Coordinates of C-alpha atoms in Angstrom, one line a residue:
Chain A
M27 CA 26.5 15.9 -2.7
E28 CA 24.7 15.1 -6.0
I29 CA 24.2 18.9 -6.5
K30 CA 27.9 19.4 -6.1
I31 CA 28.7 16.8 -8.8
L32 CA 26.2 18.4 -11.1
K33 CA 27.8 21.9 -10.6
D34 CA 31.2 20.5 -11.4
I35 CA 29.9 18.9 -14.6
L36 CA 28.2 22.2 -15.6
G37 CA 31.3 24.2 -14.7
A38 CA 33.6 22.0 -16.8
N39 CA 31.0 22.2 -19.7
E40 CA 31.1 26.0 -19.5
Q41 CA 34.8 26.1 -19.9
I42 CA 34.8 23.9 -22.9
A43 CA 31.9 25.8 -24.4
E44 CA 34.0 29.0 -24.0
R45 CA 36.8 27.3 -25.9
N46 CA 34.4 26.3 -28.7
R47 CA 33.1 29.9 -28.8
R48 CA 36.7 31.3 -29.2
L49 CA 37.4 28.8 -32.0
L50 CA 34.2 29.6 -33.8
D51 CA 34.9 33.4 -33.5
S52 CA 38.5 33.0 -34.7
K53 CA 37.1 31.3 -37.9
G54 CA 34.3 33.8 -38.3
V55 CA 31.6 31.2 -37.8
F56 CA 28.2 32.0 -36.3
A57 CA 26.7 29.0 -34.4
V58 CA 23.1 28.3 -33.6
N59 CA 22.1 25.6 -31.1
L60 CA 18.8 24.3 -32.3
M61 CA 16.6 22.5 -29.8
S62 CA 13.1 21.0 -29.6
S63 CA 11.0 18.0 -28.7
P64 CA 11.5 14.9 -30.8
G65 CA 9.9 15.4 -34.2
A66 CA 9.2 19.1 -33.9
G67 CA 11.0 19.7 -37.2
K68 CA 14.6 20.7 -36.5
T69 CA 16.1 18.9 -39.5
S70 CA 13.3 20.2 -41.8
L71 CA 13.9 23.7 -40.7
I72 CA 17.7 23.4 -41.3
L73 CA 16.9 22.0 -44.8
E74 CA 14.6 25.0 -45.6
T75 CA 17.1 27.4 -44.3
I76 CA 19.9 25.9 -46.4
K77 CA 17.6 26.2 -49.5
S78 CA 16.7 29.8 -48.6
L79 CA 20.4 30.8 -48.2
K80 CA 21.8 28.9 -51.1
G81 CA 24.6 30.9 -52.8
K82 CA 24.4 33.6 -50.1
T83 CA 25.8 32.0 -46.9
K84 CA 28.1 29.0 -46.4
I85 CA 26.5 26.6 -44.0
G86 CA 27.6 23.6 -42.0
V87 CA 25.6 21.3 -39.7
I88 CA 26.4 19.2 -36.7
E89 CA 23.7 16.6 -36.1
G90 CA 23.1 15.3 -32.6
D91 CA 21.2 12.0 -32.0
I92 CA 21.3 9.2 -29.5
S93 CA 21.7 6.8 -32.4
S94 CA 21.2 6.7 -36.2
S95 CA 22.6 8.9 -39.0
M96 CA 19.4 9.6 -40.9
D97 CA 19.4 13.3 -40.3
A98 CA 23.1 13.7 -41.3
E99 CA 22.3 11.8 -44.5
A100 CA 19.4 14.1 -45.3
I101 CA 21.5 17.2 -44.7
G102 CA 24.4 15.7 -46.7
K103 CA 22.1 15.4 -49.7
A104 CA 21.5 19.2 -49.5
G105 CA 25.3 19.6 -50.3
V106 CA 26.6 21.1 -47.1
P107 CA 29.3 19.8 -44.8
V108 CA 27.7 17.7 -42.0
I109 CA 28.9 15.6 -39.1
Q110 CA 26.8 13.3 -37.0
I111 CA 27.3 13.0 -33.2
N112 CA 25.8 9.9 -31.7
T113 CA 25.5 10.4 -28.0
G114 CA 25.1 6.7 -27.3
G115 CA 22.3 7.2 -24.8
A116 CA 23.0 10.7 -23.5
C117 CA 19.9 12.9 -23.6
H118 CA 21.7 16.1 -24.8
L119 CA 24.8 17.4 -26.5
D120 CA 27.5 18.8 -24.3
A121 CA 30.4 21.2 -25.2
N122 CA 32.9 18.4 -25.3
M123 CA 31.0 16.4 -27.9
V124 CA 30.8 19.6 -30.0
N125 CA 34.5 20.3 -29.4
N126 CA 35.4 16.9 -30.8
A127 CA 33.2 17.5 -33.8
L128 CA 34.7 20.9 -34.5
D129 CA 38.2 19.4 -34.6
S130 CA 37.4 17.5 -37.8
F131 CA 35.1 20.1 -39.4
P132 CA 36.1 22.5 -42.3
L133 CA 35.3 25.7 -40.3
Q134 CA 37.3 27.8 -42.7
D135 CA 34.6 27.1 -45.4
M136 CA 31.7 28.1 -43.2
E137 CA 29.9 31.3 -42.0
L138 CA 26.9 29.7 -40.3
L139 CA 26.9 26.5 -38.2
F140 CA 23.7 24.8 -37.1
I141 CA 24.1 22.4 -34.1
E142 CA 21.0 20.2 -34.0
N143 CA 20.6 19.0 -30.5
V144 CA 19.0 15.7 -29.3
G145 CA 15.2 16.0 -29.4
N146 CA 14.4 16.8 -25.8
L147 CA 12.7 19.8 -24.2
V148 CA 14.5 19.4 -20.9
C149 CA 18.2 18.5 -20.6
P150 CA 19.7 20.4 -23.6
A151 CA 18.5 23.7 -22.0
E152 CA 21.1 23.2 -19.2
F153 CA 24.2 22.7 -21.4
T154 CA 25.7 25.5 -23.4
L155 CA 27.8 24.4 -26.3
G156 CA 29.7 27.6 -27.3
E157 CA 26.9 28.8 -29.6
H158 CA 26.1 32.4 -30.4
R159 CA 22.3 31.9 -30.3
K160 CA 19.9 29.4 -28.9
V161 CA 16.8 28.7 -31.1
M162 CA 14.0 26.4 -30.1
I163 CA 11.2 25.0 -32.2
S164 CA 7.8 24.3 -30.6
S165 CA 5.4 22.6 -33.1
I166 CA 1.6 23.1 -33.2
P167 CA 0.7 19.4 -32.5
E168 CA 2.6 19.5 -29.2
G169 CA 0.0 21.9 -27.8
D170 CA 0.0 25.4 -26.5
D171 CA 0.7 24.5 -22.8
K172 CA 4.4 23.8 -23.3
P173 CA 5.8 27.0 -21.9
F174 CA 4.2 26.2 -18.5
K175 CA 5.6 22.7 -18.5
Y176 CA 9.1 23.3 -19.8
P177 CA 9.8 26.9 -18.7
L178 CA 13.6 26.7 -18.8
M179 CA 13.8 25.9 -22.5
F180 CA 11.6 28.9 -23.3
D181 CA 13.5 31.1 -20.9
I182 CA 17.0 30.5 -22.5
A183 CA 15.8 30.8 -26.1
D184 CA 16.8 33.8 -28.3
A185 CA 14.1 32.8 -30.7
V186 CA 11.1 30.4 -30.7
L187 CA 9.8 29.1 -34.0
I188 CA 6.2 27.9 -33.9
N189 CA 6.5 25.2 -36.6
K190 CA 3.9 23.2 -38.5
I191 CA 1.7 26.2 -38.6
D192 CA 0.0 24.6 -41.6
L193 CA -1.6 22.1 -39.2
L194 CA -3.4 24.9 -37.3
P195 CA -6.8 24.2 -38.9
Y196 CA -6.8 20.6 -37.7
L197 CA -5.7 21.1 -34.1
E198 CA -6.7 23.1 -31.0
F199 CA -3.8 25.6 -30.5
D200 CA -4.2 29.2 -29.5
V201 CA -1.2 31.1 -31.0
Q202 CA -1.9 34.2 -29.0
T203 CA -2.1 32.4 -25.7
F204 CA 1.0 30.5 -26.5
S205 CA 3.0 33.6 -27.5
Q206 CA 1.8 35.5 -24.4
A207 CA 2.9 32.6 -22.2
I208 CA 6.4 32.6 -23.8
K209 CA 6.7 36.4 -23.3
G210 CA 5.7 36.0 -19.7
I211 CA 8.8 33.8 -19.2
N212 CA 11.1 35.6 -21.6
K213 CA 10.4 39.2 -22.6
K214 CA 13.2 39.5 -25.2
V215 CA 12.5 36.4 -27.2
E216 CA 11.6 36.6 -30.9
I217 CA 8.7 34.4 -32.1
Y218 CA 8.1 33.3 -35.6
Q219 CA 5.3 31.2 -37.1
V220 CA 6.8 28.9 -39.7
S221 CA 5.9 25.9 -41.9
C222 CA 8.5 23.8 -43.6
V223 CA 5.8 22.4 -45.9
T224 CA 4.3 25.6 -47.2
G225 CA 7.3 27.8 -46.6
E226 CA 5.3 30.3 -44.5
G227 CA 7.5 32.4 -42.3
I228 CA 10.8 31.0 -43.5
Q229 CA 11.8 34.4 -45.0
Q230 CA 11.1 36.2 -41.7
W231 CA 13.1 33.6 -39.7
V232 CA 16.0 33.8 -42.2
S233 CA 16.0 37.6 -42.0
W234 CA 16.3 37.5 -38.2
L235 CA 19.1 35.0 -38.5
L236 CA 21.1 37.2 -41.0
T237 CA 20.6 40.2 -38.7
E238 CA 21.9 38.3 -35.7
M239 CA 24.9 37.1 -37.7
G240 CA 25.7 40.7 -38.4
R241 CA 25.5 41.5 -34.7
K242 CA 27.8 38.8 -33.6
Chain B
M2 CA 33.8 7.6 -12.1
E3 CA 30.7 9.2 -13.5
I4 CA 29.5 5.8 -14.7
K5 CA 29.9 4.4 -11.1
I6 CA 27.7 7.3 -9.8
L7 CA 25.1 6.6 -12.4
K8 CA 25.1 2.9 -11.4
D9 CA 24.6 3.7 -7.8
I10 CA 21.7 6.0 -8.6
L11 CA 20.1 3.4 -10.8
G12 CA 20.7 0.7 -8.2
A13 CA 19.1 2.8 -5.4
N14 CA 16.2 3.6 -7.7
E15 CA 15.7 -0.1 -8.4
Q16 CA 15.4 -0.9 -4.7
I17 CA 12.8 1.8 -4.1
A18 CA 10.9 0.7 -7.2
E19 CA 10.7 -2.8 -5.8
R20 CA 9.3 -1.4 -2.6
N21 CA 6.7 0.6 -4.6
R22 CA 5.8 -2.6 -6.5
R23 CA 5.2 -4.6 -3.3
L24 CA 3.1 -1.8 -1.9
L25 CA 0.9 -1.7 -5.0
D26 CA 0.6 -5.5 -5.1
S27 CA -0.4 -5.5 -1.4
K28 CA -3.3 -3.1 -2.2
G29 CA -4.2 -4.9 -5.5
V30 CA -3.3 -1.9 -7.6
F31 CA -2.1 -2.4 -11.2
A32 CA 0.3 0.5 -12.2
V33 CA 1.1 1.7 -15.7
N34 CA 4.1 4.0 -16.4
L35 CA 3.0 6.2 -19.3
M36 CA 5.8 7.8 -21.3
S37 CA 6.1 9.9 -24.5
S38 CA 7.6 13.1 -26.1
P39 CA 6.1 16.4 -24.9
G40 CA 2.6 16.8 -26.3
A41 CA 2.1 13.3 -27.7
G42 CA -1.1 12.9 -25.8
K43 CA -0.5 11.2 -22.4
T44 CA -3.1 13.2 -20.5
S45 CA -5.7 12.9 -23.3
L46 CA -5.2 9.2 -23.4
I47 CA -5.7 8.9 -19.7
L48 CA -8.9 11.0 -19.9
E49 CA -10.2 8.7 -22.7
T50 CA -9.3 5.6 -20.7
I51 CA -11.1 7.0 -17.6
K52 CA -14.2 7.7 -19.8
S53 CA -14.1 4.2 -21.3
L54 CA -13.7 2.4 -17.9
K55 CA -16.2 4.6 -16.0
G56 CA -18.2 2.4 -13.5
K57 CA -16.0 -0.6 -14.4
T58 CA -12.6 0.1 -12.9
K59 CA -11.4 2.4 -10.1
I60 CA -8.6 4.6 -11.5
G61 CA -6.1 6.9 -9.9
V62 CA -3.5 9.1 -11.6
I63 CA 0.0 10.4 -10.6
E64 CA 0.9 13.3 -12.9
G65 CA 4.6 14.1 -13.4
D66 CA 5.7 17.5 -14.8
I67 CA 8.7 19.7 -14.3
S68 CA 6.3 22.5 -13.3
S69 CA 2.6 23.4 -13.5
S70 CA -0.4 21.5 -12.3
M71 CA -2.5 21.8 -15.5
D72 CA -2.7 18.1 -16.2
A73 CA -3.7 17.2 -12.6
E74 CA -6.5 19.8 -12.8
A75 CA -7.8 18.2 -16.0
I76 CA -7.7 14.7 -14.5
G77 CA -9.3 16.0 -11.3
K78 CA -12.3 17.2 -13.3
A79 CA -12.8 13.7 -14.6
G80 CA -13.5 12.7 -11.0
V81 CA -10.7 10.4 -10.1
P82 CA -8.0 10.8 -7.4
V83 CA -5.0 12.6 -8.7
I84 CA -1.7 13.8 -7.3
Q85 CA 0.8 16.1 -9.1
I86 CA 4.6 15.6 -8.8
N87 CA 6.6 18.6 -9.9
T88 CA 10.1 17.5 -10.5
G89 CA 11.5 21.0 -10.3
G90 CA 13.8 20.6 -13.3
A91 CA 14.4 16.9 -13.3
C92 CA 13.8 15.3 -16.7
H93 CA 12.1 12.1 -15.5
L94 CA 10.2 10.6 -12.6
D95 CA 12.2 8.3 -10.3
A96 CA 11.0 5.6 -7.8
N97 CA 11.5 7.9 -4.8
M98 CA 9.2 10.6 -6.2
V99 CA 6.6 8.0 -6.8
N100 CA 7.1 6.5 -3.4
N101 CA 6.4 9.9 -1.7
A102 CA 3.3 10.3 -3.9
L103 CA 2.0 6.8 -3.0
D104 CA 2.3 7.6 0.7
S105 CA -0.5 10.2 0.5
F106 CA -2.7 8.4 -2.1
P107 CA -5.9 6.4 -1.4
L108 CA -4.6 3.2 -2.9
Q109 CA -7.3 1.1 -1.2
D110 CA -9.9 2.8 -3.5
M111 CA -8.0 2.0 -6.6
E112 CA -7.5 -0.9 -9.1
L113 CA -5.6 0.9 -11.8
L114 CA -3.0 3.6 -11.4
F115 CA -1.6 5.6 -14.3
I116 CA 1.8 7.3 -13.6
E117 CA 2.2 10.0 -16.3
N118 CA 5.9 10.6 -16.7
V119 CA 7.6 13.8 -17.7
G120 CA 7.4 14.3 -21.5
N121 CA 10.7 13.1 -22.7
L122 CA 11.7 10.2 -25.0
V123 CA 15.1 9.6 -23.4
C124 CA 15.6 9.7 -19.6
P125 CA 12.3 8.2 -18.3
A126 CA 13.2 4.9 -20.1
E127 CA 16.1 4.4 -17.7
F128 CA 14.2 4.7 -14.4
T129 CA 11.8 2.0 -13.3
L130 CA 9.1 3.2 -10.9
G131 CA 7.6 0.0 -9.6
E132 CA 5.1 -0.2 -12.4
H133 CA 3.6 -3.4 -13.8
R134 CA 3.6 -2.2 -17.4
K135 CA 5.4 0.5 -19.4
V136 CA 3.4 2.1 -22.1
M137 CA 4.7 4.6 -24.6
I138 CA 2.8 6.9 -26.9
S139 CA 4.4 8.0 -30.2
S140 CA 2.2 10.4 -32.1
I141 CA 1.9 10.8 -35.9
P142 CA 3.2 14.4 -36.1
E143 CA 6.5 13.3 -34.5
G144 CA 7.4 11.3 -37.6
D145 CA 8.0 7.6 -38.4
D146 CA 11.8 7.7 -37.7
K147 CA 11.5 7.8 -33.9
P148 CA 12.4 4.1 -33.3
F149 CA 15.8 4.6 -34.9
K150 CA 16.5 7.7 -32.9
Y151 CA 15.2 6.7 -29.5
P152 CA 15.6 2.9 -29.5
L153 CA 15.7 2.3 -25.7
M154 CA 12.2 3.8 -25.2
F155 CA 10.7 1.5 -27.8
D156 CA 12.8 -1.5 -26.4
I157 CA 11.4 -1.3 -22.9
A158 CA 7.7 -0.7 -23.8
D159 CA 5.1 -3.3 -23.3
A160 CA 2.8 -1.5 -25.6
V161 CA 3.2 1.4 -28.1
L162 CA 0.2 3.6 -28.9
I163 CA 0.4 5.4 -32.2
N164 CA -1.7 8.4 -31.2
K165 CA -3.3 11.2 -33.3
I166 CA -4.0 8.7 -36.1
D167 CA -6.7 11.1 -37.2
L168 CA -3.9 13.4 -38.5
L169 CA -2.6 10.7 -40.9
P170 CA -4.2 12.4 -44.0
Y171 CA -2.3 15.6 -43.4
L172 CA 1.2 14.2 -42.7
E173 CA 3.8 11.9 -44.2
F174 CA 3.9 8.9 -41.9
D175 CA 4.2 5.3 -42.9
V176 CA 2.4 3.2 -40.2
Q177 CA 3.8 -0.1 -41.6
T178 CA 7.4 1.1 -41.8
F179 CA 7.0 2.5 -38.3
S180 CA 5.5 -0.7 -36.9
Q181 CA 8.2 -2.8 -38.5
A182 CA 10.9 -0.6 -37.1
I183 CA 9.5 -1.1 -33.6
K184 CA 9.2 -4.8 -34.0
G185 CA 12.8 -4.9 -35.1
I186 CA 13.8 -3.5 -31.7
N187 CA 11.1 -5.2 -29.6
K188 CA 9.4 -8.4 -30.9
K189 CA 7.0 -8.8 -28.0
V190 CA 5.5 -5.2 -28.0
E191 CA 1.8 -4.6 -28.7
I192 CA 1.1 -1.7 -31.1
Y193 CA -2.3 0.1 -31.2
Q194 CA -3.4 3.0 -33.5
V195 CA -5.5 5.4 -31.5
S196 CA -7.1 8.8 -31.6
C197 CA -8.3 10.7 -28.5
V198 CA -10.3 13.0 -30.9
T199 CA -12.3 10.4 -32.8
G200 CA -12.0 7.6 -30.3
E201 CA -10.5 5.2 -32.9
G202 CA -8.6 2.3 -31.3
I203 CA -9.4 3.2 -27.7
Q204 CA -11.5 0.0 -27.2
Q205 CA -8.7 -2.2 -28.4
W206 CA -6.2 -0.4 -26.1
V207 CA -8.5 -0.7 -23.1
S208 CA -9.1 -4.4 -23.8
W209 CA -5.4 -5.0 -23.8
L210 CA -5.1 -3.1 -20.5
L211 CA -7.8 -5.1 -18.8
T212 CA -6.3 -8.4 -20.0
E213 CA -2.9 -7.3 -18.6
M214 CA -4.5 -6.3 -15.3
G215 CA -5.9 -9.9 -15.1
R216 CA -2.4 -11.3 -15.7
K217 CA -0.7 -9.3 -13.0

């Protein structure tokens, strides 16, 4: 019984996601659903990407949080259109929330849209939003065991960014073991090591992103 | 309609939690529901606490993860009874899962039971398990903005442990701002700064725990 309800919710979500996708396509906007644990660096990565693509690509951002508008304010200062979704308790964004946000967003002035999901390694993985790519961030301090504990998130990702790579000297984290574990779950995933503090790996990540935009 | 279903689920959970609580009380077991983001250090904290209370308090551990049994294996090596719950996708433990685990657990040999929840700052906050205290870990690399973004978790905690305090020199994190933000949500909460690497603050945390066990 509960399973049936869940199926209905996911089915309805899928339909609205498809509508979002068609809207984005009609406006020529490439959308990335960015997911991670709380504090893994989603907003920092978006800010670094905006900096790196300044004058080259027109970017917009949808910020998802249970409450607060701190991230939207930080993005707004970077001079790109931003809208904050407060889920009011819900542990993930869904396609309907994104649909409402898209309604009031200047999509005609945009080529790349980041949708920053609620910080959560579990539930966001189950809800598609109409995005073209799913990107997840896993940061060094979280430990290299995460693929074993949260396999679905690693399975659905098109790219995994290993963030806070600058902290590697201070923590036990085996990048090779971690990468192998991810590849064991998801053969096709791209993996990049990045730091939003030193800028390491940001160019490689942005190159991948631009290539994928071209492939849309 | 959805809200009604959620209420029913939470109501049923509450009843089973109450049953768990009575069972634990009848066996003289004090239970702590330990919650945090993925990788904040729940298992490491339990291991440090076991070490600190060796020969003084009989401890047992229930490990909650979506998949894998890595944490249970690590705890088992420390020589205490441990049982692994795999939620199979569910983003939090519920009272029924804990009830099943308690059925096959040697409670008569135990004074203190840690229930390590699924790594998630959102959903576990909504489901009581029959525990006597809720403890959350928030680690330095996650950033000092977490109370604004995940207020419920900070609101329901009896104690917040600021873990990985040894990483403070390498990260931007204002302990005072963070602590004030928590107190703004939850006046009565206890806050401890700890490191499972250097051992800093572990004695203070363990003292609090023993005092609370006495107050059960």
